[in-house]
Structures are given as structure tokens and as C-alpha cells.
PDB file of C-alpha atoms in Angstrom:
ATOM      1  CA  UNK A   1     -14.985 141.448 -57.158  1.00 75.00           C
ATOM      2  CA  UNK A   2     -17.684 140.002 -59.361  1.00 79.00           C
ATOM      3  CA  UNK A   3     -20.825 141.716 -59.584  1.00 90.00           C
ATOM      4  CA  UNK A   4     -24.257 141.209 -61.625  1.00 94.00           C
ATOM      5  CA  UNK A   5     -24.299 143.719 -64.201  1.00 95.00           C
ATOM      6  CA  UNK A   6     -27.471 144.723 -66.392  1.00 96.00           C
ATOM      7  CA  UNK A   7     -28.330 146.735 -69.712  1.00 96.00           C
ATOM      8  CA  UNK A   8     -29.225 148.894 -70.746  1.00 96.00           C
ATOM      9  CA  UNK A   9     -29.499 150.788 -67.842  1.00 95.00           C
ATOM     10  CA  UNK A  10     -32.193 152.963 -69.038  1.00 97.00           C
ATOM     11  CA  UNK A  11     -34.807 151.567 -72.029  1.00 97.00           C
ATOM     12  CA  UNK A  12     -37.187 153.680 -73.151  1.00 98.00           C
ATOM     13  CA  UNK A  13     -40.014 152.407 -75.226  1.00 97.00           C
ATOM     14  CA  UNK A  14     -43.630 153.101 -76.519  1.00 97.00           C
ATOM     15  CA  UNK A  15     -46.761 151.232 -74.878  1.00 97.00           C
ATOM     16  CA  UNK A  16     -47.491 147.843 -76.877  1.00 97.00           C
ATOM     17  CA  UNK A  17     -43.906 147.709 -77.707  1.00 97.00           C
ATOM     18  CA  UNK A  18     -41.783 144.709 -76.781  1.00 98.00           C
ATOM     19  CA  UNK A  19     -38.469 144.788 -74.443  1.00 98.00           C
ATOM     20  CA  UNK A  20     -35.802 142.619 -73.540  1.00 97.00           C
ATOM     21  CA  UNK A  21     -34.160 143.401 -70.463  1.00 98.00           C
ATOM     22  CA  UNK A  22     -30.838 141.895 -70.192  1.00 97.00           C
ATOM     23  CA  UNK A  23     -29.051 140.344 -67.162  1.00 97.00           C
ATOM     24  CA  UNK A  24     -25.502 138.407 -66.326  1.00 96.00           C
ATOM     25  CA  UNK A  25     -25.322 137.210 -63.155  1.00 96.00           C
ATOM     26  CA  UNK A  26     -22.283 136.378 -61.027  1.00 94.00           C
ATOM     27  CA  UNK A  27     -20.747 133.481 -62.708  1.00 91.00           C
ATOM     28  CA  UNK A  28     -20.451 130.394 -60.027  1.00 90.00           C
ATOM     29  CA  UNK A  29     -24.565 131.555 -59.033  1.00 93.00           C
ATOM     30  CA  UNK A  30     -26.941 129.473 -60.086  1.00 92.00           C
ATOM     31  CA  UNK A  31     -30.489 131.213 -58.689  1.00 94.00           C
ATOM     32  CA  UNK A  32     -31.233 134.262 -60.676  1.00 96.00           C
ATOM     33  CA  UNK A  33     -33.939 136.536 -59.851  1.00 97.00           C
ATOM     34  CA  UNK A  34     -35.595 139.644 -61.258  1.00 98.00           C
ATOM     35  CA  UNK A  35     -37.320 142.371 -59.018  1.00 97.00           C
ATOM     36  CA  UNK A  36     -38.891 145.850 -59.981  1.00 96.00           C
ATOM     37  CA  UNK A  37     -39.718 149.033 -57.568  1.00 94.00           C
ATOM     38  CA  UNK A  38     -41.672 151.768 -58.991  1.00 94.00           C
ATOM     39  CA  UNK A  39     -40.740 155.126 -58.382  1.00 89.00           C
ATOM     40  CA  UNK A  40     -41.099 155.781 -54.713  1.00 85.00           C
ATOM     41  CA  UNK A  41     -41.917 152.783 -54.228  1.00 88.00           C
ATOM     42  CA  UNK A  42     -40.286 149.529 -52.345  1.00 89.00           C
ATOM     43  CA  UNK A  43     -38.973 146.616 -54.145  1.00 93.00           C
ATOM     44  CA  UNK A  44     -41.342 144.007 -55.337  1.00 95.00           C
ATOM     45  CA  UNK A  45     -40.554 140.410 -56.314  1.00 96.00           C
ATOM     46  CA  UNK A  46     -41.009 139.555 -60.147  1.00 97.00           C
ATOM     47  CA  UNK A  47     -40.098 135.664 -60.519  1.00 97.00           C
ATOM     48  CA  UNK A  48     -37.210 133.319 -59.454  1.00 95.00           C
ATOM     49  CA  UNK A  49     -35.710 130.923 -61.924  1.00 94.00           C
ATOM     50  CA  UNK A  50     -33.435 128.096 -61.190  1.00 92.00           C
ATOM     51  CA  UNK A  51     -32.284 124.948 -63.557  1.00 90.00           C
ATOM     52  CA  UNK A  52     -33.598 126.553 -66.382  1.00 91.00           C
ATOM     53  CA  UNK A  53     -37.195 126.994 -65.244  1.00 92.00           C
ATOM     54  CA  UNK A  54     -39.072 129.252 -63.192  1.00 94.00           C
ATOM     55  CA  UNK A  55     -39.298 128.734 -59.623  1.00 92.00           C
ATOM     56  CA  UNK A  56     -41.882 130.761 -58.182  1.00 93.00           C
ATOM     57  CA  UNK A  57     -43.605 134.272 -59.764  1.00 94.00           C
ATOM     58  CA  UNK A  58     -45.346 136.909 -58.311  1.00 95.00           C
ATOM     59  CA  UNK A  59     -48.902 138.001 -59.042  1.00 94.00           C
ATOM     60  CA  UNK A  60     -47.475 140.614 -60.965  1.00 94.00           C
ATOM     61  CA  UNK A  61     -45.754 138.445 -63.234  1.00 96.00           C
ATOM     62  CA  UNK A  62     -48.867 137.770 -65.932  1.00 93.00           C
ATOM     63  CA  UNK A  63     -48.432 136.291 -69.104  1.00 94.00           C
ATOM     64  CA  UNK A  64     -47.224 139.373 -70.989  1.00 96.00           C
ATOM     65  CA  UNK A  65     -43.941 138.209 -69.250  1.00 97.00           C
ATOM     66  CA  UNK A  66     -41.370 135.666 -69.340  1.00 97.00           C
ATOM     67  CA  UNK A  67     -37.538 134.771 -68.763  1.00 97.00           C
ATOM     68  CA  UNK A  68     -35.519 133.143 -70.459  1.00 94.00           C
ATOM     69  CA  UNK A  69     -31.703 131.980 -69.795  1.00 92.00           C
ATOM     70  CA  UNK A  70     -30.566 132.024 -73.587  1.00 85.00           C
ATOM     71  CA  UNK A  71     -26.961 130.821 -72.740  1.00 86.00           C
ATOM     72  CA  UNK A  72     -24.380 130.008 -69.721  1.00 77.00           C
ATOM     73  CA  UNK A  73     -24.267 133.815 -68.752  1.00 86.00           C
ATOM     74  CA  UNK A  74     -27.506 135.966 -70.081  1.00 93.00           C
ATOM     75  CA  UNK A  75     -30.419 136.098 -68.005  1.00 96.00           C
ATOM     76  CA  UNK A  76     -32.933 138.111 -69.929  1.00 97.00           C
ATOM     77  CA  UNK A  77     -37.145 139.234 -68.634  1.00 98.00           C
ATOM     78  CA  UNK A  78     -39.182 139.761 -71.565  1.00 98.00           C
ATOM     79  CA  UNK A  79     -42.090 142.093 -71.670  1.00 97.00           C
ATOM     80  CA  UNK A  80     -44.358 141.785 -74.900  1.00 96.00           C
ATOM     81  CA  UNK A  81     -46.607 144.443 -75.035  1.00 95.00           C
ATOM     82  CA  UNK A  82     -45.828 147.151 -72.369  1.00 97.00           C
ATOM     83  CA  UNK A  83     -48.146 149.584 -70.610  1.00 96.00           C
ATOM     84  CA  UNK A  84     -47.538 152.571 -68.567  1.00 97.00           C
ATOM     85  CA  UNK A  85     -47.724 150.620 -65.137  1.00 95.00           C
ATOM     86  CA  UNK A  86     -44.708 149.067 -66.381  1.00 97.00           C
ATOM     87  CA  UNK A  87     -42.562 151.880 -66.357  1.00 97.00           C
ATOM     88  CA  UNK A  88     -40.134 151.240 -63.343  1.00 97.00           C
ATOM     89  CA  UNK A  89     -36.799 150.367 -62.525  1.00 95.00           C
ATOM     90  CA  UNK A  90     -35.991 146.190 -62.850  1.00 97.00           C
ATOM     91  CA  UNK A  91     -33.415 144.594 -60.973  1.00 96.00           C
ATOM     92  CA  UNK A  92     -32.155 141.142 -61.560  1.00 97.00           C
ATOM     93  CA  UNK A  93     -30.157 139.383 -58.601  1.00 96.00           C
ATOM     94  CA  UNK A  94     -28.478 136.186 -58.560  1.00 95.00           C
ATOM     95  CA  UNK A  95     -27.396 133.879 -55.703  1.00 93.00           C
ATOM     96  CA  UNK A  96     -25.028 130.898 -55.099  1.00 91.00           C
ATOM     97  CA  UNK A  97     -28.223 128.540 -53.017  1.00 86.00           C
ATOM     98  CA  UNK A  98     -31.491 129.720 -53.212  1.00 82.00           C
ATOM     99  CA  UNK A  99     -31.502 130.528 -49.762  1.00 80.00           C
ATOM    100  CA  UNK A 100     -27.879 132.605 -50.154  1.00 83.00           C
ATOM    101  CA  UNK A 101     -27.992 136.447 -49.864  1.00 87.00           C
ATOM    102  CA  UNK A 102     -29.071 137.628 -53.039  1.00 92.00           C
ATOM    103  CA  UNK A 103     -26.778 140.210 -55.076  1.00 94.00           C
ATOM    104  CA  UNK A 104     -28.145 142.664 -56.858  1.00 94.00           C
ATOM    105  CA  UNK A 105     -27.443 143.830 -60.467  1.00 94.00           C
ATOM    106  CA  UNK A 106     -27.609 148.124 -60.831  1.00 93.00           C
ATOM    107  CA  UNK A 107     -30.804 147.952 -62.459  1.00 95.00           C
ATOM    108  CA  UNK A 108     -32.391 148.820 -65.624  1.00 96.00           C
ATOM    109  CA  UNK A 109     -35.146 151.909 -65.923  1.00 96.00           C
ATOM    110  CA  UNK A 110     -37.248 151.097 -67.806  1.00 98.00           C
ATOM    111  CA  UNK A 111     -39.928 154.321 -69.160  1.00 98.00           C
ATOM    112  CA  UNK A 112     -43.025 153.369 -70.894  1.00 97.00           C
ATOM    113  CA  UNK A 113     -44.571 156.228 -72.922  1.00 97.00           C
TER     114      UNK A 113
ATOM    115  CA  UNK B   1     -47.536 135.060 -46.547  1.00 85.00           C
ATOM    116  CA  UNK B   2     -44.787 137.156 -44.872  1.00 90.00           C
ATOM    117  CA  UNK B   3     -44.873 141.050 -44.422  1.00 95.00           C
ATOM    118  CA  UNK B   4     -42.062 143.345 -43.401  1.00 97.00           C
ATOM    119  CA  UNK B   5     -42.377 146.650 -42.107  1.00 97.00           C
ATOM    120  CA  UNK B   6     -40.595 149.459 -41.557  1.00 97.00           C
ATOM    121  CA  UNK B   7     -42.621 152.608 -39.627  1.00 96.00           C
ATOM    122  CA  UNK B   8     -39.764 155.422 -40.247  1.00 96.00           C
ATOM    123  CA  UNK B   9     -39.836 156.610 -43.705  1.00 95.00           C
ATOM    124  CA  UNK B  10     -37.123 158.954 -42.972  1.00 97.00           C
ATOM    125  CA  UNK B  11     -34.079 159.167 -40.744  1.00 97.00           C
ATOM    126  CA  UNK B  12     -31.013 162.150 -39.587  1.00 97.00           C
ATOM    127  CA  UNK B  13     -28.022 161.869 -37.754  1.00 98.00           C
ATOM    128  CA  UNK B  14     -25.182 163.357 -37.789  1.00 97.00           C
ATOM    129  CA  UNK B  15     -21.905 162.544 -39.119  1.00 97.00           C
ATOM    130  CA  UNK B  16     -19.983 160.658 -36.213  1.00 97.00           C
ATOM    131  CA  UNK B  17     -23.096 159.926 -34.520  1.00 97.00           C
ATOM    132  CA  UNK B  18     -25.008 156.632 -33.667  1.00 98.00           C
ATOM    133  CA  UNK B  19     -28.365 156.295 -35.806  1.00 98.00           C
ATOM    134  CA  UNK B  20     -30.729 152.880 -35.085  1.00 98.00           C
ATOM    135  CA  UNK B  21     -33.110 151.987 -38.225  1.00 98.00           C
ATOM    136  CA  UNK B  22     -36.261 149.819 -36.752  1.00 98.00           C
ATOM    137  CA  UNK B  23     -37.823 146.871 -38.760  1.00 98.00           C
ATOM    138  CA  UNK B  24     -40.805 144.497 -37.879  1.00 98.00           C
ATOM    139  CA  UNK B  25     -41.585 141.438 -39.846  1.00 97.00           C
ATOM    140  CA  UNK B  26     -44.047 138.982 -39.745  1.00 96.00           C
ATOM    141  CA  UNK B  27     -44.137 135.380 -40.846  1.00 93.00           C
ATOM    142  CA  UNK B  28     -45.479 131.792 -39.441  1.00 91.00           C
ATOM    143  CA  UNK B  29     -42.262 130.566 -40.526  1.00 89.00           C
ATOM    144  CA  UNK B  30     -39.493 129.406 -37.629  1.00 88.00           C
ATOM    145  CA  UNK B  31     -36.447 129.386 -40.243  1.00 89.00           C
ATOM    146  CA  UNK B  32     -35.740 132.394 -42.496  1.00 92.00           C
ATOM    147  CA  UNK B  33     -33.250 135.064 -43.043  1.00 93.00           C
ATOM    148  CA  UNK B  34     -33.090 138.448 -42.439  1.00 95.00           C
ATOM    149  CA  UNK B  35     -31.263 141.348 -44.227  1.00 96.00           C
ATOM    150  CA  UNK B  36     -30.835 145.162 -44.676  1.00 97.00           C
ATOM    151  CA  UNK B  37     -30.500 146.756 -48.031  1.00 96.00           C
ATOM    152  CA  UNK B  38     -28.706 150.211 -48.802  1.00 96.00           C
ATOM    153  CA  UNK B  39     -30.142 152.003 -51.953  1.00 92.00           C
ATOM    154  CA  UNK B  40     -27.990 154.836 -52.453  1.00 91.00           C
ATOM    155  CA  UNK B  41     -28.714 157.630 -55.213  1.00 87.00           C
ATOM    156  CA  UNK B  42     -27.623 155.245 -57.605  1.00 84.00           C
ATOM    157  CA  UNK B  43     -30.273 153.071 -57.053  1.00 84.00           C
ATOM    158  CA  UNK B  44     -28.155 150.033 -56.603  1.00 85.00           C
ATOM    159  CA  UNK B  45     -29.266 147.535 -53.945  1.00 89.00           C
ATOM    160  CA  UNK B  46     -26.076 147.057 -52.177  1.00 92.00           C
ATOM    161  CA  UNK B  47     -26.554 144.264 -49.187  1.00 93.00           C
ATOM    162  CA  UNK B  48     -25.201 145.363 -46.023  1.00 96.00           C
ATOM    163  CA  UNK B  49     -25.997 142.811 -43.592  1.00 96.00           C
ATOM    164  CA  UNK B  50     -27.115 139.223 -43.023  1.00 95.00           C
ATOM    165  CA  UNK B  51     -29.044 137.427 -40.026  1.00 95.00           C
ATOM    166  CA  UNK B  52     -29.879 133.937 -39.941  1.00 92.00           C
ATOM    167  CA  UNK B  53     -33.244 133.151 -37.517  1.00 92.00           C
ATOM    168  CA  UNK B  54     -31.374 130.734 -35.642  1.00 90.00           C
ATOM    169  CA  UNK B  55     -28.264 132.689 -34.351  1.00 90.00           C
ATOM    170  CA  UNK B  56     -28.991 134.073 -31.583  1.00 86.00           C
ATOM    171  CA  UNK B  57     -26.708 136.390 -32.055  1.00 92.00           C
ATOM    172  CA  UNK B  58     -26.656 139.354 -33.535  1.00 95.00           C
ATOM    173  CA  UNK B  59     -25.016 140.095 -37.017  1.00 95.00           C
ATOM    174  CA  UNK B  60     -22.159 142.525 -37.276  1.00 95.00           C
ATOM    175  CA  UNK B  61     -20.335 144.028 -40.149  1.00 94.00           C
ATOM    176  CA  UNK B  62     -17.821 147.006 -39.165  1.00 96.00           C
ATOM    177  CA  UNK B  63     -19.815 149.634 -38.040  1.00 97.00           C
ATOM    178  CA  UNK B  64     -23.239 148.284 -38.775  1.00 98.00           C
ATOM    179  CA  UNK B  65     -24.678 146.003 -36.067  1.00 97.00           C
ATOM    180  CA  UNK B  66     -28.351 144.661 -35.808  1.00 97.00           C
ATOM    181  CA  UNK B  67     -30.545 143.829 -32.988  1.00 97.00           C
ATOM    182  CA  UNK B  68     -32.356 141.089 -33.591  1.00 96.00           C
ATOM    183  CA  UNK B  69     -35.546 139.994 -31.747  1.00 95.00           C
ATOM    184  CA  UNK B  70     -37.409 136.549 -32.715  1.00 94.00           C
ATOM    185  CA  UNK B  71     -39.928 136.632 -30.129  1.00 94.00           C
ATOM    186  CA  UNK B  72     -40.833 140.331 -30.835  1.00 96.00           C
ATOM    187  CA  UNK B  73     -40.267 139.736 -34.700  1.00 96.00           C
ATOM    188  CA  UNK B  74     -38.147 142.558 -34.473  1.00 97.00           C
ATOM    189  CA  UNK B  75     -34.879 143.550 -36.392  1.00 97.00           C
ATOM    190  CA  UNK B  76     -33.189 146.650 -36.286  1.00 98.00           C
ATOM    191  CA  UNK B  77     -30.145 148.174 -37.902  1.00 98.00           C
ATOM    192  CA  UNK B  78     -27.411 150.428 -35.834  1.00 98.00           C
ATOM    193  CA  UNK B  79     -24.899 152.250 -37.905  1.00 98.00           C
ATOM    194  CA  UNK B  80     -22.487 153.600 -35.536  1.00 98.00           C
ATOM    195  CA  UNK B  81     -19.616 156.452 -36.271  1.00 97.00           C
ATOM    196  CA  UNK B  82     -21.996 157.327 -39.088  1.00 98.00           C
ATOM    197  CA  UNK B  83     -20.404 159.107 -42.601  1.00 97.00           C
ATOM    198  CA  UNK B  84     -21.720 161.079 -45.500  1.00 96.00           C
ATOM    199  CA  UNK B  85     -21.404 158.142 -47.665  1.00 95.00           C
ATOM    200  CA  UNK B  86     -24.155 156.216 -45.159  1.00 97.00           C
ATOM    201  CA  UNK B  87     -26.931 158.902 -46.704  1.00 97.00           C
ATOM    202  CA  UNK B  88     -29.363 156.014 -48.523  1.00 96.00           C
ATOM    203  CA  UNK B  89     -32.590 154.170 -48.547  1.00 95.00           C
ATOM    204  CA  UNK B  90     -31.988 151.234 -46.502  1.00 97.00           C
ATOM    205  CA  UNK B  91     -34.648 148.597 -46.823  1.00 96.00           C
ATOM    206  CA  UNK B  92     -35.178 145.817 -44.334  1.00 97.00           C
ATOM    207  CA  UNK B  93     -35.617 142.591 -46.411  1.00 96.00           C
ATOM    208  CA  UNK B  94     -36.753 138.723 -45.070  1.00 95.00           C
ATOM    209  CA  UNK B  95     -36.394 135.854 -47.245  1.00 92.00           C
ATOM    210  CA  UNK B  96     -37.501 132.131 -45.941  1.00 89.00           C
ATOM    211  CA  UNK B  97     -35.753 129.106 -45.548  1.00 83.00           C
ATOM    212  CA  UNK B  98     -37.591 126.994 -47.448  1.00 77.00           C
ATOM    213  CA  UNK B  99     -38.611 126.439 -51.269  1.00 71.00           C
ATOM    214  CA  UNK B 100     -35.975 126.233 -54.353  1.00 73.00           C
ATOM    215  CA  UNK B 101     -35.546 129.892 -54.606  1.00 73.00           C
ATOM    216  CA  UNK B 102     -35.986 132.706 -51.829  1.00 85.00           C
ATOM    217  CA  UNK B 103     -37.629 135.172 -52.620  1.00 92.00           C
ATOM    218  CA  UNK B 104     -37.118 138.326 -50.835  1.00 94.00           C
ATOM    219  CA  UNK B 105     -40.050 140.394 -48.977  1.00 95.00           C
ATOM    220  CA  UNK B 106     -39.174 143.830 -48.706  1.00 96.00           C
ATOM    221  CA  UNK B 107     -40.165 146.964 -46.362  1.00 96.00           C
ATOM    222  CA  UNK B 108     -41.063 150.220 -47.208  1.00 94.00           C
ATOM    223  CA  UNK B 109     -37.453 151.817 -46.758  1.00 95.00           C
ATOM    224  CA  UNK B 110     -36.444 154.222 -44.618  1.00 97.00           C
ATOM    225  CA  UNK B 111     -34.594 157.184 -46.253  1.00 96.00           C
ATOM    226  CA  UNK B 112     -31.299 158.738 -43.967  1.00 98.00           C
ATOM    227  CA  UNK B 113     -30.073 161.522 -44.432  1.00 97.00           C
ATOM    228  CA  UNK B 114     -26.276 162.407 -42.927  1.00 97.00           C
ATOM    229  CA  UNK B 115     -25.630 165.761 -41.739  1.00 96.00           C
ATOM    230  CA  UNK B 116     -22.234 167.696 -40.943  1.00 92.00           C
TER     231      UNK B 116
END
């Protein structure tokens, strides 16, 4: 069964460093999404991206972030200069419509120190 | 904007038994879709169930079932027979029928634990 997958699965990285968190969504999908929940937290939504551009972002997504769809199969969210409150785990999902159940990859935790 | 809510952060029942997870939304949207998300110890977000606002009726998938009330914005999950394996975070999650791209809106969770 296909599945999104992500990596790593756990990044660790110091504050004011830059990640790349790195996504492949199911292959026929063509709405890709990322989502983070902090610790304890519930799930919030990050940005939606479809024919190459962003569709709609959250307050939370400010400028130190951005997405990018390199190629036919990456789907990567860039953070440039991290801070604690970033620390979380980030979950990209993809769907076939944008209106489609949304699958979800495992996630990536990410640990800002 | 839309809110979801769910008012039980944490659930029992025991294995065999029938457990019912309660979810409230609210949006001033007619057309949207409803769904319930199982985060196990993994942390994967694995979907479990789908309701579209204009069925009437309700969703089922095996042993999960949901109740689903439009007038009373309500939408509940029932997990019947339940197993060990059912022991998650389930979140409630609405996403609206309009726009490019859905987002979801998610609920709080409610954590269930499965006893012997």
C-alpha cells in the first residue's frame, strides 16, 4: 500500500541553524501538506501547497519558513534560523483533491537546542 | 474560522467492550468533512474514518462507527468489540469543502487507554 514517508525521523539541531525537512508523498497525490504538534499538544496546520505554489499558510508559518517541491517526488519545509519554539514533531500529508482525506507521513521530530 | 473540540482528554474501556469518543465542531460552513485520527505511540496519524456533511448517514468502517449530528454540530466516534491495539490518541479533525487545499482543524485529542 503506498504511504507518505518522511526523514529523518528525528533532526536535531542548534538554535539559528538551518533544516530541511524532507517529504515524499503518495505518488498519484497532488495536494501536499505539512502540519506540526508540539509535545502534548494537538496538531496544528503549517501551509498547503498545490501546483507548485502555496495554497494557504497558517499564522505560524512566518517568513523564516518555506516549501519547496524540488522534483516529481520530494516535498521538503525549510526552516532558516530555528528557535526553541520550533522544536516539535512535523508531519507532511498529501492528498489526491484538496478536499480528499489527507494521509499522513510518520513524522519528523524535530529538537531545537 | 472553524473550531473543533473535544471535552474528554482521556478515555478506558475494556477489551471487548463498547467505548464512544465525543467531538463538537463549529463552523458557518454548510459543506465540509469530518474525520477521526488515531495517534498511536508511534506518533503516526493513521485516518480511521471519513464523514461527508451531506450524508446523512453515518460513516462506518468495521468496528468503528460515528454518530453524526449537523444540527447539534456534533460527531462522535464508537469503537465497538474494542482491542489492545485500539489504545491511542484519537483526534477529531474537520476540513471544509471549499478552497484549493483543505486544511484540516484539529481537536484536542482524547487519549484511550484499553484494559484486560
Amino acid at each position: 500500500e503506498p504511504e507518505v514517508t518522511q526523514t529523518p525521523s528525528h533532526q536535531v539541531t542548534q538554535m539559528g541553524q538551518e533544516v530541511i525537512l524532507r517529504c515524499v508523498p503518495i505518488s498519484n497525490h497532488l495536494y501536499f501538506y505539512w502540519y506540526r504538534q508540539i509535545l502534548g499538544q494537538k496538531v496544528e496546520f503549517l501551509v498547503s501547497f498545490y501546483n507548485n505554489e502555496i495554497s494557504e499558510k497558517s499564522e505560524i508559518f512566518d517568513d523564516q519558513f518555506s516549501v519547496e517541491r524540488p522534483d516529481g517526488s520530494n516535498f521538503t519545509l525549510k526552516i532558516r534560523s530555528t528557535k526553541l519554539e520550533d522544536s516539535a514533531m512535523y508531519f507532511c500529508a498529501s492528498s489526491v483533491t484538496g478536499r480528499s482525506e489527507q494521509y499522513f507521513g510518520p513524522g519528523t521530530r524535530l529538537t531545537v537546542t | 474560522a472553524q473550531t473543533v473540540t473535544q471535552s474528554q482528554p482521556e478515555m478506558s474501556v475494556q477489551e471487548a467492550e463498547t467505548v464512544t469518543l465525543s467531538c463538537t465542531y463549529d463552523t458557518s460552513e454548510s459543506d465540509y468533512y469530518l474525520f477521526w485520527y488515531k495517534q498511536p505511540p508511534s506518533r503516526q496519524m493513521i485516518l480511521v474514518i471519513r464523514q461527508e456533511a451531506y450524508k446523512q448517514q453515518n460513516a462506518t468502517e468495521n468496528r468503528f462507527s460515528v454518530n453524526f449530528q449537523k444540527a447539534a454540530k456534533s460527531f462522535s466516534l464508537k469503537i465497538s468489540d474494542s482491542q489492545l491495539g485500539d489504545a491511542a490518541m484519537y483526534f477529531c479533525a474537520l476540513t471544509l469543502n471549499t478552497g484549493t487545499a483543505s486544511k484540516l482543524t484539529f481537536g484536542t485529542g482524547t487519549r484511550l487507554q484499553v484494559t484486560l
